[in-house]
Coordinates of C-alpha atoms and ligand atoms in Angstrom, one line a residue:
X280 CA 20.8 6.6 -2.0
X281 CA 18.0 9.2 -1.3
X282 CA 14.9 9.4 -2.0
X283 CA 14.8 11.5 -5.6
X284 CA 17.9 9.2 -6.7
X285 CA 16.1 5.8 -5.7
X286 CA 12.9 7.2 -7.8
X287 CA 15.2 6.8 -10.9
X288 CA 17.7 4.4 -10.1
X289 CA 17.0 1.7 -7.5
X290 CA 15.3 -0.9 -9.5
X291 CA 16.4 -0.7 -13.1
X292 CA 19.5 -2.1 -15.0
X293 CA 19.7 -1.3 -18.6
X294 CA 22.0 -4.1 -19.1
X295 CA 19.0 -6.5 -18.6
X296 CA 16.8 -4.7 -21.7
X297 CA 19.5 -4.3 -24.5
X298 CA 21.0 -0.9 -22.3
X299 CA 17.2 0.8 -23.4
X300 CA 17.8 4.0 -20.9
X301 CA 13.9 3.6 -20.2
X302 CA 12.3 0.7 -19.2
X303 CA 11.1 -0.9 -22.3
X304 CA 7.1 -1.7 -22.5
X305 CA 6.6 -5.4 -22.9
X306 CA 3.7 -5.6 -24.5
X307 CA 2.6 -8.9 -24.2
X308 CA 0.9 -11.8 -22.7
X309 CA 3.4 -14.4 -22.5
X310 CA 6.9 -15.5 -22.7
X311 CA 8.1 -18.4 -24.3
X312 CA 9.4 -21.5 -22.9
X313 CA 12.4 -23.8 -24.5
X314 CA 11.4 -27.0 -22.9
X315 CA 8.8 -28.5 -20.1
X316 CA 9.9 -27.1 -16.8
X317 CA 12.5 -24.2 -17.8
X318 CA 12.4 -22.0 -15.1
X319 CA 12.3 -18.7 -16.6
X320 CA 11.6 -15.4 -14.5
X321 CA 8.4 -14.8 -17.1
X322 CA 5.7 -16.7 -18.4
X323 CA 2.2 -15.1 -18.2
X324 CA 1.6 -11.6 -17.9
X325 CA -1.4 -12.4 -15.4
X326 CA 1.7 -13.5 -12.9
X327 CA 4.3 -11.3 -13.8
X328 CA 5.7 -9.1 -16.6
X329 CA 9.0 -7.0 -16.7
X330 CA 7.9 -3.7 -17.2
X331 CA 5.4 -4.0 -14.1
X332 CA 8.5 -6.1 -12.2
X333 CA 10.8 -2.5 -12.5
X334 CA 7.5 -0.3 -11.2
X335 CA 6.8 -3.2 -8.3
X336 CA 10.4 -3.4 -7.1
X337 CA 10.7 0.8 -7.4
X338 CA 7.7 1.2 -5.2
X339 CA 9.0 -1.3 -2.9
X340 CA 12.5 0.3 -2.4
X341 CA 10.4 3.9 -1.6
X342 CA 8.4 2.3 0.9
X343 CA 11.0 0.5 2.5
X344 CA 9.0 -2.9 2.2
X345 CA 9.7 -6.4 0.9
X346 CA 7.6 -6.5 -2.5
X347 CA 5.4 -4.3 -4.4
X348 CA 2.2 -5.2 -6.4
X349 CA 1.0 -3.1 -9.2
X350 CA -3.3 -3.5 -9.7
X351 CA -5.8 -2.4 -12.7
X352 CA -7.0 0.3 -10.2
X353 CA -6.5 1.6 -6.3
X354 CA -9.8 -0.4 -5.7
X355 CA -8.4 -3.5 -7.1
X356 CA -5.1 -3.0 -4.8
X357 CA -7.5 -2.8 -1.3
X358 CA -9.8 -5.2 -2.0
X359 CA -6.5 -7.6 -2.9
X360 CA -5.2 -6.4 0.7
X361 CA -8.9 -7.3 2.4
X362 CA -9.1 -10.7 0.7
X363 CA -5.7 -11.8 1.8
X364 CA -5.7 -10.8 5.4
X365 CA -9.4 -11.2 6.3
X366 CA -11.6 -14.2 6.6
X367 CA -15.1 -14.6 7.4
X368 CA -15.5 -14.0 11.3
X369 CA -13.0 -11.6 11.4
X370 CA -13.3 -7.9 12.2
X371 CA -11.8 -4.7 10.5
X372 CA -11.5 -1.5 12.3
X373 CA -11.4 1.5 9.9
X374 CA -10.9 4.9 10.3
X375 CA -14.3 6.8 10.0
X376 CA -13.0 9.2 7.1
X377 CA -11.9 6.6 4.9
X378 CA -11.8 7.2 1.1
X379 CA -15.8 6.9 0.0
X380 CA -15.1 3.9 -2.6
X381 CA -13.4 2.1 0.4
X382 CA -16.1 2.7 2.5
X383 CA -18.4 1.3 -0.3
X384 CA -16.5 -2.0 -0.8
X385 CA -16.6 -2.4 3.4
X386 CA -20.4 -1.6 3.8
X387 CA -21.7 -3.0 0.3
X388 CA -19.8 -5.9 0.0
X389 CA -17.5 -7.3 2.9
X390 CA -19.9 -6.8 5.4
X391 CA -22.4 -9.4 3.6
X392 CA -19.7 -11.7 3.6
X393 CA -19.3 -12.2 7.2
X394 CA -16.8 -9.5 8.0
X395 CA -17.4 -7.3 11.0
X396 CA -16.8 -3.7 10.0
X397 CA -16.1 -1.2 12.6
X398 CA -15.3 2.7 11.9
X399 CA -13.7 4.5 14.4
X400 CA -12.6 7.9 15.0
X401 CA -8.6 7.1 15.4
X402 CA -7.2 10.1 15.3
X403 CA -7.8 10.0 19.3
X404 CA -5.2 7.9 20.4
X405 CA -7.0 7.3 23.9
X406 CA -9.6 5.5 21.6
X407 CA -7.9 3.1 20.0
X408 CA -6.8 0.3 22.7
X409 CA -10.6 0.0 24.2
X410 CA -11.4 -0.5 20.4
X411 CA -8.7 -3.1 20.0
X412 CA -10.2 -4.6 23.3
X413 CA -13.6 -4.8 22.2
X414 CA -13.5 -5.8 18.7
X415 CA -10.0 -7.5 18.3
X416 CA -9.7 -6.7 14.7
X417 CA -7.6 -8.7 12.3
X418 CA -6.8 -5.6 10.1
X419 CA -6.6 -1.8 11.2
X420 CA -7.1 0.1 8.3
X421 CA -5.7 3.7 8.7
X422 CA -5.9 6.7 6.2
X423 CA -3.5 9.9 6.8
X424 CA -4.0 12.5 6.0
X425 CA -7.6 11.6 5.3
X426 CA -10.1 12.6 2.4
X427 CA -11.0 15.2 2.3
X428 CA -10.3 16.9 5.5
X429 CA -6.7 15.9 6.3
X430 CA -6.9 14.1 9.4
X431 CA -3.9 12.5 10.7
X432 CA -3.8 9.2 12.8
X433 CA -0.4 8.7 15.0
X434 CA 1.0 5.7 12.8
X435 CA 3.9 4.5 15.1
X436 CA 1.3 4.5 18.1
X437 CA -1.1 2.6 16.7
X438 CA 1.1 0.0 14.9
X439 CA 2.6 -0.7 18.5
X440 CA -0.9 -0.9 19.9
X441 CA -2.3 -3.1 17.0
X442 CA 0.2 -5.4 16.6
X443 CA 0.3 -6.1 20.7
X444 CA -3.5 -7.1 20.2
X445 CA -2.7 -9.1 17.3
X446 CA -3.7 -7.1 14.6
X447 CA -2.1 -6.1 11.2
X448 CA -2.4 -2.7 10.1
X449 CA -2.8 -1.7 6.5
X450 CA -2.5 2.0 5.4
X451 CA -3.6 4.4 2.6
X452 CA -0.7 6.5 1.9
X453 CA -2.5 8.1 -1.5
X454 CA -2.6 11.6 -0.3
X455 CA 1.6 11.7 1.1
X456 CA 3.0 9.7 -1.1
X457 CA 6.3 7.8 0.1
X458 CA 8.4 11.2 -0.7
X459 CA 6.3 12.8 2.2
X460 CA 5.6 9.5 4.6
X461 CA 6.9 5.9 4.7
X462 CA 4.5 4.0 6.9
X463 CA 6.3 0.9 6.8
X464 CA 9.1 2.5 8.9
X465 CA 6.6 3.5 11.5
X466 CA 5.4 0.0 11.7
X467 CA 2.4 -0.5 9.1
X468 CA 2.3 -3.8 7.5
X469 CA 1.0 -3.1 4.2
X470 CA 1.3 0.2 2.6
X471 CA -1.5 1.0 -0.3
X472 CA -1.4 3.8 -3.5
X473 CA -4.0 5.1 -5.8
X474 CA -1.4 5.5 -8.1
X475 CA -4.0 7.2 -9.8
X476 CA -3.1 10.3 -7.9
X477 CA 0.4 11.5 -7.4
X478 CA 2.7 8.6 -8.2
X479 CA 1.6 8.9 -11.8
X480 CA 0.9 12.5 -11.8
X481 CA -0.5 13.4 -15.0
X482 CA -4.1 12.1 -14.5
X483 CA -3.8 9.6 -17.6
X484 CA -3.5 6.0 -15.6
X485 CA -5.8 4.1 -13.3
X486 CA -3.7 1.9 -10.8
X487 CA -3.3 1.0 -7.4
X488 CA 0.0 0.1 -6.0
X489 CA 0.5 -2.4 -2.7
X490 CA 3.9 -2.7 -0.7
X491 CA 4.1 -5.1 1.9
X492 CA 6.2 -5.2 4.7
X493 CA 7.6 -9.1 5.1
X494 CA 7.9 -11.9 2.9
X495 CA 5.5 -14.1 4.0
X496 CA 2.6 -11.7 3.5
X497 CA 3.7 -10.5 0.6
X498 CA 3.6 -14.4 -1.0
X499 CA 0.0 -14.5 0.2
X500 CA -0.9 -11.3 -1.6
X501 CA 1.2 -12.2 -4.5
X502 CA -0.8 -15.3 -4.8
X503 CA -4.2 -13.7 -4.3
X504 CA -3.5 -11.0 -7.1
X505 CA -2.6 -13.8 -9.4
X506 CA -5.8 -15.8 -8.9
X507 CA -7.9 -12.8 -8.9
X508 CA -6.3 -11.0 -11.7
X509 CA -6.5 -7.7 -11.2
X510 CA -3.0 -6.7 -13.1
X511 CA -2.1 -3.4 -14.1
X512 CA -1.3 -2.9 -17.6
X513 CA 2.7 -3.0 -19.2
X514 CA 1.9 0.7 -20.8
X515 CA 0.2 2.2 -17.5
X516 CA 3.0 0.9 -15.7
X517 CA 5.6 2.5 -18.1
X518 CA 3.5 5.8 -17.4
X519 CA 3.7 5.6 -13.6
X520 CA 7.4 4.9 -13.9
X521 CA 7.9 8.2 -15.4
X522 CA 5.9 9.6 -12.9
X523 CA 7.8 8.4 -10.0
X524 CA 11.1 9.9 -11.9
X525 CA 9.9 13.2 -11.1
X526 CA 7.4 12.6 -7.9
X527 CA 10.2 14.6 -5.7
X528 CA 10.4 17.6 -7.8
X529 CA 6.4 17.6 -8.7
X530 CA 5.7 17.2 -4.8
X531 CA 7.9 20.0 -3.8
X532 CA 5.9 22.3 -6.0
X533 CA 2.7 20.8 -4.7
X534 CA 3.8 22.0 -1.2
X535 CA 5.0 25.3 -1.9
X536 CA 1.6 26.2 -3.8
X537 CA -0.7 24.4 -1.3
X538 CA 0.7 26.0 1.7
X539 CA 0.5 29.5 0.1
X540 CA -2.8 29.0 -1.0
X541 CA -4.0 27.6 2.3
X542 CA -3.0 30.4 3.7
X543 CA -4.5 33.2 1.7
X544 CA -7.7 31.1 1.7
X545 CA -7.8 31.8 5.4
X546 CA -8.2 35.4 4.9
X547 CA -10.8 35.0 2.4
X548 CA -14.3 36.7 3.2
X549 CA -16.3 33.6 1.9
X550 CA -14.4 30.9 3.6
X551 CA -15.3 29.5 7.6
X552 CA -12.7 27.5 7.9
X553 CA -9.1 25.7 5.9
X554 CA -8.4 22.3 6.3
X555 CA -4.6 22.0 5.5
X556 CA -1.7 20.2 7.8
X557 CA 0.4 22.8 7.2
X558 CA -1.4 25.7 8.9
X559 CA -0.5 25.7 12.7
X560 CA -4.3 26.2 13.2
X561 CA -4.8 22.4 11.7
X562 CA -5.7 20.2 14.7
X563 CA -3.0 17.8 13.8
X564 CA -0.2 20.3 12.5
X565 CA 2.2 19.0 15.2
X566 CA 1.7 15.5 14.8
X567 CA 2.2 16.0 11.2
X568 CA 5.5 18.0 11.6
X569 CA 6.9 14.8 13.5
X570 CA 5.4 11.9 11.3
X571 CA 5.5 13.5 7.5
X572 CA 8.2 15.7 5.6
X573 CA 5.6 18.0 4.4
X574 CA 2.2 18.7 4.3
X575 CA 0.8 17.4 0.6
X576 CA -1.2 19.1 -2.2
X577 CA -4.5 19.0 -0.9
X578 CA -6.3 21.7 0.8
X579 CA -10.1 21.6 1.9
X580 CA -12.6 24.4 2.6
X581 CA -16.0 25.2 4.4
X582 CA -17.9 27.9 2.9
X583 CA -19.6 30.4 5.1
X584 CA -22.4 29.8 3.0
X585 CA -23.0 25.9 3.8
X586 CA -25.3 25.0 0.7
X587 CA -24.9 22.8 -2.6
X588 CA -25.5 25.9 -4.6
X589 CA -22.9 28.3 -2.8
X590 CA -20.6 25.2 -3.9
X591 CA -21.7 25.2 -7.3
X592 CA -21.5 28.8 -7.8
X593 CA -18.0 28.5 -6.8
X594 CA -17.1 25.5 -9.2
X595 CA -19.0 27.2 -12.2
X596 CA -17.0 30.4 -11.5
X597 CA -13.6 28.8 -11.8
X598 CA -12.0 29.5 -14.7
X599 CA -9.1 27.6 -15.1
X600 CA -9.5 24.9 -12.2
X601 CA -12.0 22.2 -13.6
X602 CA -14.1 20.4 -11.3
X603 CA -13.3 16.4 -11.4
X604 CA -13.3 13.4 -9.0
X605 CA -9.5 12.8 -8.6
X606 CA -6.3 14.6 -7.7
X607 CA -2.7 14.6 -7.5
X608 CA -2.1 15.4 -11.1
X609 CA 0.1 18.7 -12.2
X610 CA -3.4 20.5 -13.1
X611 CA -5.4 22.3 -10.1
X612 CA -8.9 21.2 -9.3
X613 CA -11.7 21.3 -7.1
X614 CA -14.3 18.6 -6.0
X615 CA -17.4 18.7 -4.0
X616 CA -17.1 15.5 -1.9
X617 CA -20.4 15.2 -0.6
X618 CA -21.7 14.8 -4.2
X619 CA -18.8 13.1 -5.5
X620 CA -16.3 10.9 -3.6
X621 CA -18.3 10.4 -0.6
X622 CA -22.0 10.5 -2.4
X623 CA -22.5 6.8 -1.6
X624 CA -22.6 7.8 2.5
X625 CA -26.0 8.4 4.4
X626 CA -26.6 12.4 4.9
X627 CA -26.0 11.3 8.6
X628 CA -22.7 9.6 8.2
X629 CA -21.4 12.6 5.9
X630 CA -22.9 15.0 8.7
X631 CA -21.2 12.9 11.7
X632 CA -17.8 13.2 9.4
X633 CA -18.3 16.8 8.6
X634 CA -18.8 16.2 4.6
X635 CA -20.8 19.2 4.5
X636 CA -22.8 20.4 1.3
X637 CA -20.6 23.7 1.8
X638 CA -16.9 21.8 1.6
X639 CA -14.6 22.0 -1.5
X640 CA -11.4 19.9 -1.9
X641 CA -8.6 21.5 -3.9
X642 CA -6.1 19.6 -5.5
X643 CA -3.5 22.2 -5.7
X644 CA -1.1 21.6 -8.8
X645 CA 2.0 22.6 -10.0
X646 CA 0.9 25.7 -12.2
X647 CA 2.2 29.3 -11.3
X648 CA 1.0 30.0 -8.1
X649 CA -0.4 33.5 -8.7
X650 CA -2.8 31.9 -11.1
X651 CA -3.8 29.4 -9.1
X652 CA -5.0 31.9 -6.4
X653 CA -6.5 34.7 -8.9
X654 CA -8.5 31.9 -10.2
X655 CA -9.8 30.5 -6.8
X656 CA -10.2 34.2 -5.5
X657 CA -12.3 35.4 -8.3
X658 CA -14.5 32.4 -8.0
X659 CA -15.0 32.8 -4.2
X660 CA -15.8 36.4 -4.6
X661 CA -18.9 34.9 -6.7
X662 CA -20.7 33.8 -3.2
X663 CA -20.4 37.1 -1.5
Ligands
PLP767 C1 -7.6 8.2 -1.0 C2 -7.7 7.4 -1.8 N1 -8.0 6.0 -1.8 C3 -8.3 5.1 -2.7 C4 -8.8 5.2 -4.0 C5 -9.4 4.7 -4.8 O1 -8.4 4.6 -6.0 P1 -8.8 4.2 -7.6 O2 -9.8 5.3 -7.8 O3 -7.5 4.3 -8.2 O4 -9.3 3.2 -7.7 C6 -8.9 6.9 -3.9 C7 -9.4 7.3 -5.3 O5 -10.1 9.0 -5.6 C8 -8.5 7.6 -3.2 O6 -8.3 8.9 -3.2

């Protein structure tokens, strides 16, 4: 099956569910046993639930992994991965432009629990082997394209090196989705999604999804999830399953719109620089062409006027686009990373990463592209 078909048909058999065309929502916490020791597939919903199972199997199919697991939030999923793979004394080597919430979890929690946390610029392949030699990490954590500057890492090359040095590789695939990039096929051991974003696609669910490449790690991670209890609710699973059925169609429109908006933003007098992997001027455009099947729906800009006031002027002048801390829904949004997703970082760290006050991140939705552009253009004009 090809992707769009697999997203709809791969993991659901109506014969198992009274011929219901759509996966039913099993809104119950337990399942009855007829006798002691009966071996039923479902018993208690923290352990497993039929609606969640369809979603988890669908994601495992789309990401080409062994097993999927659905969590109550993205951060619940990341925490489960790190707790399963890392133990006190271990080192995690993470991309420096990691998602802000994941950065906070490492710095504020894991670093105090005996984990050595090393952030590095892994976009520079030449730096990766010396870092592996020096730090001997148990886990390398990648995010590509990254949030909000859309930097890429060479997934296949880093996985090969990491495995040579005995490290596992985890990957945040939230921005690309499995439609644009399947990291497990490039060597990654465990893939993560904030399903809150494109997989759901309609800004009405908070969820994390993890897909593990091999059975042994999947078993350990499943046990961790059961013990720590961050599980996705049945209704939320049904919403995200519905979202996944239209993922390829939505992503095609996100890509089309984002490319047009990125090209036009380059010509706007208020804009200093545009970040979008689909632009030939993007530092990792060539890598994106080989590694991805499209460049995503997020476009970021540096305003010429690099101040919070200028960013605020644009945000307030936007009419259709709302400011919100998330992305990946059908509606276009704007985000001010310095005060929102990356507010937990010190000014020095933000400066080093290029998270400026005059940086705006647009999540380009699937509305008519002319309406999106007209709104962004008139709002940017406000700073001239
Ligand atoms: C790239 C990325 N990873 C992880 C997360 C965390 O996911 P959640 O907010 O669903 O817990 C987010 C949320 O913004 C994100 O953008």
